[in-house]
Structure formats: C-alpha cells, structure tokens
Short mmCIF file of C-alpha atoms in Angstrom, two decimals:
data_model
loop_
_atom_site.label_atom_id
_atom_site.label_comp_id
_atom_site.label_asym_id
_atom_site.label_seq_id
_atom_site.Cartn_x
_atom_site.Cartn_y
_atom_site.Cartn_z
CA MET A 1 -62.30 159.84 96.87
CA PRO A 2 -62.75 156.71 95.31
CA HIS A 3 -60.12 154.54 93.55
CA PRO A 4 -60.08 155.02 90.03
CA GLU A 5 -61.08 151.48 89.20
CA VAL A 6 -63.91 151.74 91.75
CA ARG A 7 -66.24 154.36 90.89
CA PRO A 8 -70.16 155.42 91.85
CA GLU A 9 -72.89 153.76 90.27
CA PRO A 10 -74.47 155.77 87.15
CA ARG A 11 -77.50 157.20 87.99
CA PRO A 12 -80.19 154.93 86.43
CA GLY A 13 -80.79 155.22 82.71
CA ALA A 14 -77.90 156.92 82.70
CA ALA A 15 -74.71 154.97 80.47
CA ALA A 16 -71.36 154.46 82.61
CA ALA A 17 -68.69 156.90 81.82
CA PRO A 18 -65.67 155.09 80.37
CA ARG A 19 -62.28 154.45 82.62
CA ARG A 20 -59.06 156.10 81.20
CA LEU A 21 -56.07 153.87 81.50
CA ARG A 22 -52.22 154.79 80.82
CA LEU A 23 -50.20 152.09 79.10
CA ASP A 24 -46.10 152.08 78.98
CA LEU A 25 -44.82 150.67 76.36
CA SER A 26 -41.34 149.88 74.40
CA TYR A 27 -40.77 148.88 70.91
CA ASP A 28 -38.23 148.39 68.48
CA GLY A 29 -38.71 150.68 65.42
CA THR A 30 -36.87 149.27 62.91
CA ASP A 31 -39.53 146.86 61.18
CA PHE A 32 -42.27 149.34 61.93
CA HIS A 33 -43.31 152.51 59.59
CA GLY A 34 -43.52 154.93 62.59
CA TRP A 35 -45.98 155.58 65.20
CA ALA A 36 -49.27 156.71 63.40
CA THR A 37 -51.43 154.52 61.57
CA GLN A 38 -51.34 154.32 57.79
CA PRO A 39 -53.03 152.22 55.31
CA GLY A 40 -51.04 149.45 54.40
CA GLN A 41 -48.35 150.16 56.74
CA ARG A 42 -46.95 148.00 59.75
CA THR A 43 -47.28 151.07 62.45
CA VAL A 44 -46.93 151.06 66.38
CA GLN A 45 -50.50 152.59 66.53
CA GLY A 46 -52.04 150.11 64.22
CA VAL A 47 -50.50 147.04 66.02
CA LEU A 48 -51.37 148.18 69.14
CA GLU A 49 -54.68 149.26 68.33
CA GLU A 50 -55.36 146.22 66.83
CA ALA A 51 -54.32 144.10 69.83
CA LEU A 52 -56.19 146.12 72.08
CA ALA A 53 -59.47 145.39 70.48
CA ARG A 54 -58.96 142.12 69.84
CA VAL A 55 -58.15 141.44 73.93
CA ALA A 56 -60.96 143.89 74.88
CA ARG A 57 -63.46 143.32 72.35
CA VAL A 58 -64.36 146.64 71.36
CA PRO A 59 -62.77 149.23 69.22
CA VAL A 60 -59.92 151.10 70.77
CA SER A 61 -57.99 154.20 69.93
CA VAL A 62 -54.80 155.41 71.80
CA THR A 63 -53.57 159.06 72.43
CA VAL A 64 -49.56 159.21 72.23
CA ALA A 65 -47.11 161.24 74.19
CA GLY A 66 -44.78 161.86 71.06
CA ARG A 67 -45.29 159.94 67.75
CA THR A 68 -42.25 158.76 66.47
CA ASP A 69 -40.73 158.45 62.95
CA ALA A 70 -40.00 155.26 60.90
CA GLY A 71 -37.25 153.22 62.49
CA VAL A 72 -37.34 155.29 65.63
CA HIS A 73 -37.41 153.17 68.79
CA ALA A 74 -38.72 153.84 72.52
CA ARG A 75 -38.34 152.39 76.04
CA GLY A 76 -40.42 155.00 77.79
CA GLN A 77 -43.43 155.69 75.45
CA VAL A 78 -46.91 156.60 76.89
CA VAL A 79 -50.58 156.48 75.81
CA HIS A 80 -53.76 156.70 77.35
CA LEU A 81 -57.16 155.02 75.96
CA ASP A 82 -60.73 154.81 77.00
CA LEU A 83 -62.67 151.53 78.09
CA PRO A 84 -66.28 151.00 78.73
CA PRO A 85 -66.41 149.99 82.34
CA GLU A 86 -68.19 146.40 80.84
CA ALA A 87 -65.23 145.84 78.73
CA LEU A 88 -62.54 146.43 81.63
CA ALA A 89 -64.40 144.31 84.04
CA ALA A 90 -64.48 141.63 81.62
CA LEU A 91 -60.78 141.38 81.44
CA PRO A 92 -59.75 139.34 84.45
CA GLY A 93 -62.26 136.49 83.72
CA ARG A 94 -62.07 134.11 86.84
CA SER A 95 -58.68 135.38 87.90
CA ASP A 96 -58.13 137.58 90.62
CA ARG A 97 -56.01 140.14 88.84
CA THR A 98 -57.06 143.46 88.50
CA PRO A 99 -58.28 144.64 85.07
CA ALA A 100 -55.28 146.48 84.62
CA GLN A 101 -53.01 143.72 85.29
CA ALA A 102 -55.23 141.31 83.15
CA LEU A 103 -54.53 143.32 80.34
CA VAL A 104 -51.10 143.41 80.76
CA THR A 105 -50.95 139.73 80.61
CA ARG A 106 -53.29 139.39 77.40
CA LEU A 107 -51.73 141.86 75.50
CA GLY A 108 -48.34 139.76 75.89
CA GLY A 109 -50.01 136.69 74.63
CA VAL A 110 -51.09 138.54 71.15
CA LEU A 111 -48.52 141.45 70.55
CA PRO A 112 -45.39 141.03 68.54
CA ALA A 113 -41.95 140.67 70.05
CA ASP A 114 -40.64 144.03 68.80
CA LEU A 115 -43.50 145.84 70.65
CA VAL A 116 -43.92 145.42 74.85
CA VAL A 117 -46.82 146.83 77.02
CA HIS A 118 -44.95 146.98 80.46
CA GLU A 119 -47.91 148.25 82.38
CA ALA A 120 -51.42 149.69 82.54
CA ARG A 121 -52.71 151.47 85.22
CA PRO A 122 -56.02 153.35 85.67
CA VAL A 123 -55.44 157.08 85.81
CA PRO A 124 -57.84 160.23 86.25
CA ALA A 125 -60.06 161.14 82.99
CA ALA A 126 -57.99 164.52 83.21
CA PHE A 127 -54.72 162.59 82.22
CA ASP A 128 -53.59 163.27 78.62
CA ALA A 129 -50.58 161.62 77.39
CA ARG A 130 -49.71 164.13 74.79
CA PHE A 131 -50.67 167.31 76.35
CA GLY A 132 -50.33 166.43 79.73
CA ALA A 133 -46.60 165.80 79.60
CA LEU A 134 -44.31 168.21 81.25
CA TRP A 135 -41.13 167.02 79.40
CA ARG A 136 -39.41 164.51 77.18
CA ARG A 137 -36.27 162.71 76.83
CA TYR A 138 -34.71 161.17 73.98
CA ARG A 139 -31.30 159.49 73.41
CA TYR A 140 -29.25 159.28 70.12
CA ARG A 141 -26.76 156.53 70.28
CA ILE A 142 -23.72 156.59 67.48
CA SER A 143 -20.84 153.78 67.04
CA ASP A 144 -18.08 156.18 65.55
CA SER A 145 -15.45 153.22 65.56
CA PRO A 146 -15.23 149.88 64.21
CA ARG A 147 -13.99 148.85 67.73
CA GLY A 148 -17.19 150.12 69.58
CA HIS A 149 -19.69 148.90 66.73
CA ASP A 150 -22.20 146.00 68.05
CA PRO A 151 -23.97 144.50 64.75
CA LEU A 152 -26.78 143.22 67.19
CA ARG A 153 -27.73 146.22 68.44
CA ARG A 154 -30.41 147.96 66.24
CA ASP A 155 -30.64 151.00 68.23
CA VAL A 156 -27.35 152.36 67.41
CA LEU A 157 -26.26 154.44 64.24
CA ARG A 158 -23.08 153.23 62.60
CA HIS A 159 -21.07 156.41 61.89
CA ARG A 160 -17.88 156.00 59.52
CA ARG A 161 -16.07 159.16 60.63
CA GLU A 162 -14.50 159.83 64.18
CA LEU A 163 -16.78 162.46 65.86
CA ASP A 164 -15.46 165.25 68.36
CA VAL A 165 -17.41 165.10 71.24
CA ASP A 166 -16.08 168.09 72.89
CA ALA A 167 -16.78 170.00 69.81
CA MET A 168 -20.43 168.97 69.77
CA ALA A 169 -21.11 169.76 73.53
CA ALA A 170 -20.09 173.08 73.19
CA ALA A 171 -22.12 173.84 70.07
CA SER A 172 -24.89 172.41 71.81
CA ALA A 173 -24.69 174.81 74.89
CA ALA A 174 -26.03 177.47 72.95
CA LEU A 175 -29.04 176.09 71.92
CA HIS A 176 -30.41 175.31 75.58
CA GLY A 177 -33.43 177.36 76.55
CA GLU A 178 -36.83 178.86 75.06
CA HIS A 179 -36.16 179.56 71.25
CA ASP A 180 -38.24 179.49 67.97
CA PHE A 181 -36.90 176.09 66.63
CA LEU A 182 -38.15 176.29 63.04
CA SER A 183 -34.69 175.93 61.55
CA PHE A 184 -34.92 172.32 63.25
CA CYS A 185 -38.35 170.94 62.68
CA ARG A 186 -41.35 170.50 60.11
CA PRO A 187 -43.66 172.55 61.33
CA ARG A 188 -47.53 171.88 61.75
CA GLU A 189 -49.60 174.61 59.98
CA GLY A 190 -50.75 177.03 62.49
CA ALA A 191 -48.70 175.12 65.33
CA SER A 192 -45.69 177.28 67.13
CA THR A 193 -42.22 176.11 67.02
CA VAL A 194 -41.42 177.72 70.05
CA ARG A 195 -39.88 174.71 72.46
CA THR A 196 -37.83 174.93 75.90
CA LEU A 197 -34.59 172.46 75.06
CA ARG A 198 -33.73 171.84 78.99
CA GLU A 199 -30.88 169.53 77.57
CA LEU A 200 -28.65 168.72 74.95
CA SER A 201 -25.47 167.07 75.87
CA TRP A 202 -22.61 164.75 74.53
CA ILE A 203 -20.62 161.96 76.25
CA ARG A 204 -18.55 158.86 75.65
CA PRO A 205 -19.56 156.80 78.43
CA ALA A 206 -16.65 155.30 79.89
CA SER A 207 -15.68 151.48 79.88
CA GLY A 208 -17.77 149.49 82.27
CA ARG A 209 -20.93 151.99 81.81
CA ALA A 210 -23.92 151.51 80.04
CA ASP A 211 -23.37 152.39 76.35
CA ALA A 212 -19.59 152.42 76.61
CA GLY A 213 -17.84 152.72 73.29
CA LEU A 214 -20.50 154.92 72.01
CA VAL A 215 -20.89 158.65 71.41
CA VAL A 216 -24.47 159.38 73.19
CA ALA A 217 -26.83 162.59 72.88
CA THR A 218 -29.52 163.12 75.92
CA VAL A 219 -31.90 165.63 74.17
CA GLU A 220 -34.85 166.80 76.44
CA ALA A 221 -37.41 169.38 76.14
CA ASP A 222 -40.71 170.15 77.10
CA ALA A 223 -42.01 168.87 73.70
CA PHE A 224 -40.59 168.36 70.28
CA CYS A 225 -42.07 169.34 66.65
CA HIS A 226 -41.63 166.88 63.89
CA HIS A 227 -38.05 165.60 63.33
CA MET A 228 -36.69 168.29 65.66
CA VAL A 229 -34.40 165.66 67.50
CA ARG A 230 -32.86 164.59 64.25
CA SER A 231 -32.41 167.66 63.02
CA LEU A 232 -30.82 168.70 66.51
CA VAL A 233 -28.43 165.59 66.22
CA GLY A 234 -27.85 166.22 62.38
CA ALA A 235 -26.32 169.49 62.98
CA MET A 236 -24.02 168.40 65.96
CA LEU A 237 -22.67 165.72 63.28
CA GLN A 238 -21.67 168.42 61.00
CA VAL A 239 -19.65 169.94 63.91
CA GLY A 240 -18.33 166.91 65.33
CA GLU A 241 -16.87 165.45 61.96
CA GLY A 242 -15.29 169.11 61.49
CA ARG A 243 -17.22 170.36 58.85
CA ARG A 244 -18.92 173.61 60.51
CA GLU A 245 -17.52 175.47 63.10
CA ILE A 246 -18.92 175.27 66.88
CA SER A 247 -20.88 178.66 66.40
CA TRP A 248 -22.61 177.01 63.20
CA PRO A 249 -25.78 175.51 64.99
CA ALA A 250 -26.58 178.63 66.66
CA ARG A 251 -26.67 180.68 63.88
CA VAL A 252 -28.95 178.09 62.18
CA LEU A 253 -31.24 178.52 64.99
CA ALA A 254 -31.03 182.42 64.68
CA ALA A 255 -32.03 182.08 61.20
CA ALA A 256 -35.42 180.72 62.07
CA THR A 257 -36.08 179.26 58.46
CA ARG A 258 -37.12 176.26 56.49
CA ASP A 259 -34.98 177.61 53.23
CA SER A 260 -32.04 175.46 52.41
CA GLY A 261 -28.63 176.80 53.44
CA GLY A 262 -27.01 179.88 51.06
CA ARG A 263 -23.32 180.28 50.58
CA ASP A 264 -23.06 180.92 54.25
CA GLY A 265 -24.51 177.37 54.84
CA VAL A 266 -27.15 178.81 57.19
CA GLY A 267 -30.57 177.58 56.38
CA ALA A 268 -32.63 174.47 57.85
CA ALA A 269 -30.53 171.79 59.72
CA PRO A 270 -29.71 168.42 57.97
CA MET A 271 -31.38 165.64 59.60
CA SER A 272 -29.80 162.43 61.05
CA PRO A 273 -30.93 159.07 60.30
CA PRO A 274 -33.65 157.46 62.65
CA GLN A 275 -32.21 154.49 63.82
CA GLY A 276 -30.14 155.77 66.50
CA LEU A 277 -32.90 157.62 68.22
CA THR A 278 -34.70 156.35 71.29
CA LEU A 279 -37.84 157.82 73.31
CA GLU A 280 -36.38 157.43 76.69
CA HIS A 281 -38.92 158.96 79.14
CA VAL A 282 -41.97 161.24 79.26
CA ALA A 283 -42.76 163.03 82.69
CA TYR A 284 -45.85 163.96 84.04
CA PRO A 285 -47.09 166.20 87.23
CA PRO A 286 -49.38 164.77 90.04
CA ASP A 287 -52.90 164.24 89.36
CA ALA A 288 -54.15 167.32 90.78
CA GLU A 289 -52.08 169.36 88.10
CA LEU A 290 -53.18 167.13 85.12
CA ALA A 291 -55.99 169.49 83.72
CA ALA A 292 -54.21 172.62 84.03
CA GLN A 293 -50.97 170.99 82.40
CA SER A 294 -52.66 169.77 79.21
CA GLU A 295 -54.96 173.34 79.37
CA ARG A 296 -51.48 175.38 79.06
CA SER A 297 -50.01 173.20 76.41
CA ARG A 298 -52.79 173.18 74.22
CA VAL A 299 -52.78 176.98 74.29
CA PHE A 300 -49.36 177.51 73.75
CA ARG A 301 -48.88 174.83 71.02
CA GLY A 302 -51.67 176.06 69.06
#
C-alpha cells in the first residue's frame, strides 16, 4: 500500500485527488470568541484558516473534533483539511522537509502566540476529525482557595467558596453510562442528545503533582452536545457548595428537560463559566476502522 504522501499518478486528464492532513493543535481560548468562524469576531477557526490559506496559497477549510465555546481552551484539539497535491508539494520549497513538516514550520511563523499547531501528518481520506473520534476528554480546573490561586494561569476558574470534592464525586457517579443528557446541553434541532459518559471524576491533586492546590474534574464521553461539559460542572458546583444534595444531579438527568427548575429545583442544569475548561485529548480508532466509526457516529447522532 503506498505511503499517504506518495500516491499513484492520476490518469491522464484526471484531476489529482486532494490530500487529507490531520493537525494537532493547542490554544488559549481567553481572547478567542470560540472556535467557529463568525463575521467580525476573532475565532480559532478563522485565525487558523487564514494562516493556512496564507501558507498554502489556496483557500482552506478545516473540520474540527469538537467546537469550543468562547473562553474555552484546548491542549489536544484535532482538525482535518484537504489540500491540492500541488499546494502540498510546494510547501517544503528547497528544503528536505516533508510537506507536513514544512506546514508546521510555516504555520509557526504566521500564527499568533495563543494558537499553536504541534503536528501535521497525512491521513487516509476516511479520517474525519469530528465523526471519526471514539471519545473526547476534557478537564475543568477550579481554584477554591486564595492559597492555591495563581493569577498567571488563565485556564483556571477562581471560585470564592470552598468545595466538597467528595460530595461532587459521589453525585457524579450516578451520571456515568449512556443517558439522554438533554437537561445538560443545548440540543441541535433534530439531533440526538444521547451520549455515553465514560468518566466524570473530581480530585484535589496532592502537593508536588500537576495542578496541586486546585480542584480538577475529568470529563470523558464518546461525544458532547453543546454546553454539556459546562453544565455537568455547573451542576456539581451546586453540590460542592452545599446548595444541593448529592442526589440532585441524577434527578436533573432523569427530568430530561430544557425548562428551568420548579419548586424542587429540578430542571435544566446551570452552566459553569468557560475559562476553567480545557479539551485535553481526542481518541481515534486504527486506520482500518475509520470509515466504519464515522458512519456509526453520523447515523447515531442524526
């Protein structure tokens, strides 16, 4: 089987198929108005596509693993894009770098400091950054004490009430598994809100470990609907502050509603602020299973 960057020559008169690339990137979301391109707004997609077009000298559009809200960060975001073979071949110039290596180097020269492409690599045409993903992992970091708050970190929510992490962990356990998370997300018309929550855990890392002094949530699922992670965290903050009992998030889940809470407080979950949230990792199957995974996701999510 030919290497993804060395493909058979097209038939005479036939246009060569575009080459698909995967980019792995990180960004500080503080000064971005979210992921998706919006007129008159600075967005991650807009800045990235502008840089790609400048470097490749052709219009470029990217497909992302997971759109992030304004103020949300990413360490492990993934996109795919297609480039004409002639544009790809021109990237190294006179250097001995591969086109993918040259793309990373050239992007490093034009992207702003709060957006970094770490790696580019050729992938099969069946690779889909969004629908091909098996699961995504986010972390939400909270400083609930002046002793542990670092004003230089922009990926941490400053919370002025001490949190009961054990209560938050106990409340989270009831939400694991496959459920309709309508109460925890803003649904897209006609799309499913059923998701499989693989992990929702809370810890206070010990001294000497990463994020020591903070409260850290790990949230992992096959996929997330809009605002789902922030709503899960928002519900658990209510428990951690002592405003709600441990059983309350499970009752919110069972209600499956977007209505506000009534006398019993059971309704759509409240949202936490965006700045503590970071997309950490997106996992994909082996190349041979990419097409099947993408098809399953498209059918299941409507």
